[in-house]
mmCIF file of N, CA and C in Angstrom:
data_model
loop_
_atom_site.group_PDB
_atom_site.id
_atom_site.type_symbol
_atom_site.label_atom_id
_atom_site.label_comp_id
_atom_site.label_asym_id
_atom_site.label_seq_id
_atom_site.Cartn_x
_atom_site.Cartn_y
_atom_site.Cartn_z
ATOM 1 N N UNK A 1 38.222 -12.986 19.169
ATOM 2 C CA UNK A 1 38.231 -11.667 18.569
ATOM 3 C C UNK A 1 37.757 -11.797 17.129
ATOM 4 N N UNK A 2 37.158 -10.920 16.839
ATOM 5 C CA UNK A 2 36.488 -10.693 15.221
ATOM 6 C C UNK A 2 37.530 -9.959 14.328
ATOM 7 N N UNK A 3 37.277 -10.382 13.249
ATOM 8 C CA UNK A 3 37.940 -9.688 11.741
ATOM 9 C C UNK A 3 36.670 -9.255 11.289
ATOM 10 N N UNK A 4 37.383 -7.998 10.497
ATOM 11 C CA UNK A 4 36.567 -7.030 9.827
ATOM 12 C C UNK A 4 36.918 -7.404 8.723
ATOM 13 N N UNK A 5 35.912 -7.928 7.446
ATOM 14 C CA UNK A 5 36.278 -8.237 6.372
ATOM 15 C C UNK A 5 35.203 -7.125 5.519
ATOM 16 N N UNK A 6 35.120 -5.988 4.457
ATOM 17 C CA UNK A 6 34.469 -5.406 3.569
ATOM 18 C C UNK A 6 34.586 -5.869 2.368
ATOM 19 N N UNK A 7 33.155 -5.903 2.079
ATOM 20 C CA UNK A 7 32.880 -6.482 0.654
ATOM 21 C C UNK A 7 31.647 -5.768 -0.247
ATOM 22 N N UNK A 8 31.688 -5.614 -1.080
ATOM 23 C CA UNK A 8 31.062 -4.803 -2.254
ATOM 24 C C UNK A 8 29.911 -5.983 -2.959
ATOM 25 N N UNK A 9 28.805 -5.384 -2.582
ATOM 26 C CA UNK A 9 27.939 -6.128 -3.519
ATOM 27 C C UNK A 9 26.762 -5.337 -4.059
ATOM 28 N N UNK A 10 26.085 -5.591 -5.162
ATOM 29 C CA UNK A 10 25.387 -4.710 -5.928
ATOM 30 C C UNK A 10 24.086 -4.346 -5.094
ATOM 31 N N UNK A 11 23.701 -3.010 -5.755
ATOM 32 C CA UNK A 11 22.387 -2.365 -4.632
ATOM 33 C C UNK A 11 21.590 -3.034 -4.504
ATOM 34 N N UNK A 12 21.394 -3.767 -5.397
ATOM 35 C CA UNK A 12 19.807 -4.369 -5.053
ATOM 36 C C UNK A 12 20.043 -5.381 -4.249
ATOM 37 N N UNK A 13 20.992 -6.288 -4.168
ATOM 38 C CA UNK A 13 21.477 -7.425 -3.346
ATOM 39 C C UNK A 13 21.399 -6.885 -1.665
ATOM 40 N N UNK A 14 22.082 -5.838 -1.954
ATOM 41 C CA UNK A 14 22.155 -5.101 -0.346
ATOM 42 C C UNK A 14 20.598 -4.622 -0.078
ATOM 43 N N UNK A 15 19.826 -3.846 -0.810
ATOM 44 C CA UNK A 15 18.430 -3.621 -0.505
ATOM 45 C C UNK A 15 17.611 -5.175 0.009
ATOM 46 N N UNK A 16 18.115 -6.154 -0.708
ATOM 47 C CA UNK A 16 17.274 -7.827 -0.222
ATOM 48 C C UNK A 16 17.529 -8.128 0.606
ATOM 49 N N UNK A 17 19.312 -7.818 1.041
ATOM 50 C CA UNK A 17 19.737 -8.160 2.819
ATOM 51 C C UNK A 17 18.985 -7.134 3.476
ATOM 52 N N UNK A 18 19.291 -6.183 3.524
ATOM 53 C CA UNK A 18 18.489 -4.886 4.702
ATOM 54 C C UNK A 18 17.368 -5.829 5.282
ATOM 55 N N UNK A 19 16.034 -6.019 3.841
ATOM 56 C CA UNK A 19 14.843 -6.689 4.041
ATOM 57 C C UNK A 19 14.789 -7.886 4.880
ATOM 58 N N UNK A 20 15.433 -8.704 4.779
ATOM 59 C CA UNK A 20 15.686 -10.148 4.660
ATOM 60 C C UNK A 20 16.194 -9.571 6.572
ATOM 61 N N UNK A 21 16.908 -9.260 6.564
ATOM 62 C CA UNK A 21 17.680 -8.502 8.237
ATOM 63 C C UNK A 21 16.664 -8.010 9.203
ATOM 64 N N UNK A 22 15.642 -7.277 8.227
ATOM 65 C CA UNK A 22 14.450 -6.413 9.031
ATOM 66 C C UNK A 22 13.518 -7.474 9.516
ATOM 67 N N UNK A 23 13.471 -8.431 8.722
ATOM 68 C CA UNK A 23 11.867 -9.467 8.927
ATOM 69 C C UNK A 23 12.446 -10.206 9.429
ATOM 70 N N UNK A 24 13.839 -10.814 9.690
ATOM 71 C CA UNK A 24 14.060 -11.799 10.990
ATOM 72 C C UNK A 24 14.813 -10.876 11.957
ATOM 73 N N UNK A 25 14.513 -9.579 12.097
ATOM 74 C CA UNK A 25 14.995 -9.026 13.587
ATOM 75 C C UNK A 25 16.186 -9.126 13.218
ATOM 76 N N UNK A 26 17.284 -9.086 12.777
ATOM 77 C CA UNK A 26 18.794 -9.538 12.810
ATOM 78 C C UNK A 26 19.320 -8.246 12.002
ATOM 79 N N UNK A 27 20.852 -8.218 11.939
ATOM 80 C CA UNK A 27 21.649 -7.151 10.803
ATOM 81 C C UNK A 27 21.674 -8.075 9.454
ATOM 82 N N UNK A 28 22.554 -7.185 8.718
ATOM 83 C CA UNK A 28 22.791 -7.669 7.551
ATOM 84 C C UNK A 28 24.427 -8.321 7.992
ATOM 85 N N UNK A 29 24.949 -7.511 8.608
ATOM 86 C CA UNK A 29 26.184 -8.465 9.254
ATOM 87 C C UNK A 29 25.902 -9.621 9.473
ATOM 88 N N UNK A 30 24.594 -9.917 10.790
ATOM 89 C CA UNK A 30 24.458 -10.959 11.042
ATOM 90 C C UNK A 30 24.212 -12.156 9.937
ATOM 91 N N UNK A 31 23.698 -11.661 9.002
ATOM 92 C CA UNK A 31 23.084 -12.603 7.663
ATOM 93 C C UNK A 31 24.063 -13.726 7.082
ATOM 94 N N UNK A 32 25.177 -12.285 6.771
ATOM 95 C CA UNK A 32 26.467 -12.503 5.898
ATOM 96 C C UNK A 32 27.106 -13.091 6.972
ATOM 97 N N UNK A 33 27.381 -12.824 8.145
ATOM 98 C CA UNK A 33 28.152 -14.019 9.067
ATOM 99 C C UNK A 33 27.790 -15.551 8.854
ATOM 100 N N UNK A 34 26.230 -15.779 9.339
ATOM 101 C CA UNK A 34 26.107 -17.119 9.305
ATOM 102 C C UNK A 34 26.436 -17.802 7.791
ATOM 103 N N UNK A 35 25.664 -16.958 6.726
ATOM 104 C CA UNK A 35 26.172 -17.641 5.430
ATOM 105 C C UNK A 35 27.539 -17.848 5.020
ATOM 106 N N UNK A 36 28.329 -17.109 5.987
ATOM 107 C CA UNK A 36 29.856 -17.387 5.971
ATOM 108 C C UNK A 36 30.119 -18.715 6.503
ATOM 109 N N UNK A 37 29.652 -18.717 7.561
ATOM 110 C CA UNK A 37 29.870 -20.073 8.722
ATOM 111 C C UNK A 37 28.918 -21.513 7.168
ATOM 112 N N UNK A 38 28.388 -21.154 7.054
ATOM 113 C CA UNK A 38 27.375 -22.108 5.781
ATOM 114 C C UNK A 38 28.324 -22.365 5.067
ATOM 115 N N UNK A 39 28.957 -21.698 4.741
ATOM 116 C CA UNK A 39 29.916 -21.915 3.271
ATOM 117 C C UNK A 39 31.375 -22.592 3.798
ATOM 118 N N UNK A 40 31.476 -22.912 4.982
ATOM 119 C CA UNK A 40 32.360 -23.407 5.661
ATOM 120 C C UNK A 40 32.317 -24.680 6.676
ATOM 121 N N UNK A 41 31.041 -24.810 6.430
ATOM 122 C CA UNK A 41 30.747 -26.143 7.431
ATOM 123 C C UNK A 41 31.374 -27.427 6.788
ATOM 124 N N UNK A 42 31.578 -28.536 7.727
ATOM 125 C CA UNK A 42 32.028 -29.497 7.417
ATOM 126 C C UNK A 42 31.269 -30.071 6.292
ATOM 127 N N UNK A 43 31.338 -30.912 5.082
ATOM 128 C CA UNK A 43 30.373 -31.100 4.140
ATOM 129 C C UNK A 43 29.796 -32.419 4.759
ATOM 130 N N UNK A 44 30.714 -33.368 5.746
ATOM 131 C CA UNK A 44 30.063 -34.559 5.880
ATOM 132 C C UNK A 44 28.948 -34.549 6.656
ATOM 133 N N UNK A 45 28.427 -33.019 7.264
ATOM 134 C CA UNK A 45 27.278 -33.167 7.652
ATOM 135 C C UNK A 45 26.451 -32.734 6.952
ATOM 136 N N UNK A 46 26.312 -32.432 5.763
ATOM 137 C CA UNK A 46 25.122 -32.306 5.129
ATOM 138 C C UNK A 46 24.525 -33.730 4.732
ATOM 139 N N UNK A 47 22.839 -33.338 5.111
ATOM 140 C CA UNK A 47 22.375 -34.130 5.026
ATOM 141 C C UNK A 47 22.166 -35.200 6.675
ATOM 142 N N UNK A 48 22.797 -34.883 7.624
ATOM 143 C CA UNK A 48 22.486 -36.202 8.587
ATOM 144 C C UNK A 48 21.210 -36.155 9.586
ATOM 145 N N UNK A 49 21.306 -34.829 9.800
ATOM 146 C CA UNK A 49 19.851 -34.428 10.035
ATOM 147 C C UNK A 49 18.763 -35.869 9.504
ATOM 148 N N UNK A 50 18.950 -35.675 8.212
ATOM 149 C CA UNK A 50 17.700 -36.866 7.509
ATOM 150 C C UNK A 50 18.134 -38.412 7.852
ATOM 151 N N UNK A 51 19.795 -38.227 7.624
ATOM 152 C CA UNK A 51 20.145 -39.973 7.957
ATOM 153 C C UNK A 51 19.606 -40.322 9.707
ATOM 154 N N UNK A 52 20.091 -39.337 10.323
ATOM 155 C CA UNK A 52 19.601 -39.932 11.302
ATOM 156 C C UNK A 52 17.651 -39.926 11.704
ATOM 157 N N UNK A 53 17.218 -38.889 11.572
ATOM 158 C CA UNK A 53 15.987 -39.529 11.022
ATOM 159 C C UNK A 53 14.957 -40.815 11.056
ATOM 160 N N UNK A 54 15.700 -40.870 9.669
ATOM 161 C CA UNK A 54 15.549 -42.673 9.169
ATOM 162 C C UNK A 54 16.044 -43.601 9.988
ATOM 163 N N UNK A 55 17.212 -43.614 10.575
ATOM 164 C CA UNK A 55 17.461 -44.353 11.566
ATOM 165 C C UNK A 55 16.793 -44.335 12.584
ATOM 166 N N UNK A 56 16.239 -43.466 13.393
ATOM 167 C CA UNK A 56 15.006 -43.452 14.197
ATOM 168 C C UNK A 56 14.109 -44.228 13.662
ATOM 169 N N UNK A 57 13.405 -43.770 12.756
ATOM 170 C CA UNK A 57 12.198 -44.272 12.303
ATOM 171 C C UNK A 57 12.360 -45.908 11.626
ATOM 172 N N UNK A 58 13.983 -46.273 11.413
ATOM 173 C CA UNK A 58 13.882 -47.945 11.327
ATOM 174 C C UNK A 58 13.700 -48.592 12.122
ATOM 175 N N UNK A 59 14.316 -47.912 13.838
ATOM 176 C CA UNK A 59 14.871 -48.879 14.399
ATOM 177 C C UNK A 59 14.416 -48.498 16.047
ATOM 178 N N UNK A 60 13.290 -47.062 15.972
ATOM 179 C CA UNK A 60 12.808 -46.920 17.188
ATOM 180 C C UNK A 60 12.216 -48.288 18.266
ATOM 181 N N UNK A 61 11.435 -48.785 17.119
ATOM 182 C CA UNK A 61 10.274 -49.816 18.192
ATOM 183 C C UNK A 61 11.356 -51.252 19.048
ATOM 184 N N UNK A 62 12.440 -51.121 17.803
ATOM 185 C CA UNK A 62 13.668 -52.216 18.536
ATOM 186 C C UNK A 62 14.047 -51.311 19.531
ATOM 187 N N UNK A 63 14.424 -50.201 19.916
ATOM 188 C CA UNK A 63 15.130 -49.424 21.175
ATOM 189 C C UNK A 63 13.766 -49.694 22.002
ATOM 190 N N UNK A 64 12.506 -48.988 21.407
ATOM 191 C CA UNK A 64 11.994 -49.014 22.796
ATOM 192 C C UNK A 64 11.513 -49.983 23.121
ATOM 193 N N UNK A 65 11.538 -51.762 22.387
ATOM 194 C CA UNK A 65 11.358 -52.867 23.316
ATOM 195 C C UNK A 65 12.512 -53.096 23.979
ATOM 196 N N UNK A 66 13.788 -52.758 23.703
ATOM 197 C CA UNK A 66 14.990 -53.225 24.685
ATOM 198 C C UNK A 66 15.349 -52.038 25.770
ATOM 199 N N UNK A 67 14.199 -51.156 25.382
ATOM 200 C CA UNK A 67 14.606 -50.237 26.546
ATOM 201 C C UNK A 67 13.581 -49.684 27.447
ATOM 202 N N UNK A 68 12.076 -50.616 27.401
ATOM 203 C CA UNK A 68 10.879 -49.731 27.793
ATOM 204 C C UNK A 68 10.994 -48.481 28.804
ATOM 205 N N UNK A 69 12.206 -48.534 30.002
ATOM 206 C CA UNK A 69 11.362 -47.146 30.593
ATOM 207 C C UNK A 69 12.062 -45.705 29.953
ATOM 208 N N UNK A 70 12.864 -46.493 28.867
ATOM 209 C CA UNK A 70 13.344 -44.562 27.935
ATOM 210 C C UNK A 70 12.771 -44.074 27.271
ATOM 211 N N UNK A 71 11.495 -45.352 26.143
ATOM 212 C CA UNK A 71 10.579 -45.070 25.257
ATOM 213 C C UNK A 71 9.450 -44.140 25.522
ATOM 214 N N UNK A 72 9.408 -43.346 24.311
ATOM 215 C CA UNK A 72 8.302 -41.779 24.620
ATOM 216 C C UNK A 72 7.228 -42.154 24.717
ATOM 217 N N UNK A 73 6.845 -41.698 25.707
ATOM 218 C CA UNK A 73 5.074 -41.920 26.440
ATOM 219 C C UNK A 73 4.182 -41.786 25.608
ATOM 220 N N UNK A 74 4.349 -40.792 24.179
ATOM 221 C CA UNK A 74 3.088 -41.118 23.482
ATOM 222 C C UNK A 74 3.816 -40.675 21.717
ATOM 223 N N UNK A 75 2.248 -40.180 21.058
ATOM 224 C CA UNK A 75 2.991 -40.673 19.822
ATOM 225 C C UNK A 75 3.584 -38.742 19.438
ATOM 226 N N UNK A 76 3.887 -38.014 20.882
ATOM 227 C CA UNK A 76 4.433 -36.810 20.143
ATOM 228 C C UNK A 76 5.981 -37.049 20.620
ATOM 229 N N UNK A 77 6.392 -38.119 21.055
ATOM 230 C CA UNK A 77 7.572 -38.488 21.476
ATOM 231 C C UNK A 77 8.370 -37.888 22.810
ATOM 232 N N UNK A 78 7.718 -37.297 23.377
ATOM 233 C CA UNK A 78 8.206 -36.751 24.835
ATOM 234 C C UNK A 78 8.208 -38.129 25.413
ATOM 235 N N UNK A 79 9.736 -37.621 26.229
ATOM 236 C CA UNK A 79 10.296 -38.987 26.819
ATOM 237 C C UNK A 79 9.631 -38.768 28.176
ATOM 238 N N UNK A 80 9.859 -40.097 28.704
ATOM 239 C CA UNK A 80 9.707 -40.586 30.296
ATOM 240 C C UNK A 80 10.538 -39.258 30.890
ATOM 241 N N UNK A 81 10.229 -39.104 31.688
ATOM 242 C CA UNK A 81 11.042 -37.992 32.754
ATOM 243 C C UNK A 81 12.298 -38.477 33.558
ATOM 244 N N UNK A 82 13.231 -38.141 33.830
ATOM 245 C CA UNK A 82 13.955 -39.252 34.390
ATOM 246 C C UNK A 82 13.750 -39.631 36.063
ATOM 247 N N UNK A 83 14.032 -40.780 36.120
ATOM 248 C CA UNK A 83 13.911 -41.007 37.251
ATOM 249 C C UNK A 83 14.647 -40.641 38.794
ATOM 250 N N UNK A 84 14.021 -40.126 40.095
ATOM 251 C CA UNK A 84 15.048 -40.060 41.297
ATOM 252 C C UNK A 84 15.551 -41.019 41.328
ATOM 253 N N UNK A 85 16.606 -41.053 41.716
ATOM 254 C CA UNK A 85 17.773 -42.502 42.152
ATOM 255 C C UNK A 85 17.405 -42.226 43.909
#
């Protein structure tokens, strides 16, 4: 179930959400929700997106010699398909 929380913010701020709402299809509710959920995320994931990353990119060519039939078929990285058993 949802809470209704109202909050006051200056016109022009609300005229940039409307905009900002109109050009990705979405409300201004919707806006202010996710930036709610933003302002509440765990902090230890900021950033892992990139750590892991880098860890790909150290340590791919070691996975895909110890693992040749998981390694991606080419260089846009689409994997092998899996196999029928």
């Amino acid at each position: 179930m949802s809470k209704s929380v109202t909050i006051r913010v200056p016109e022009e701020l609300h005229a940039q959400l409307q905009e900002r709402a109109e050009a990705a299809g979405t409300t201004v509710t919707a806006l202010i929700t996710e930036a709610a959920h933003n302002a509440v995320r765990d902090p230890r994931l900021e950033g892992a997106a990139e750590v892991f990353r880098r860890f790909v990119a150290d340590n791919g060519a070691a996975f895909d010699a110890a693992f040749p039939d998981d390694a991606p078929v080419g260089p846009d990285t689409t994997r092998v398909p899996e196999r029928a058993v």
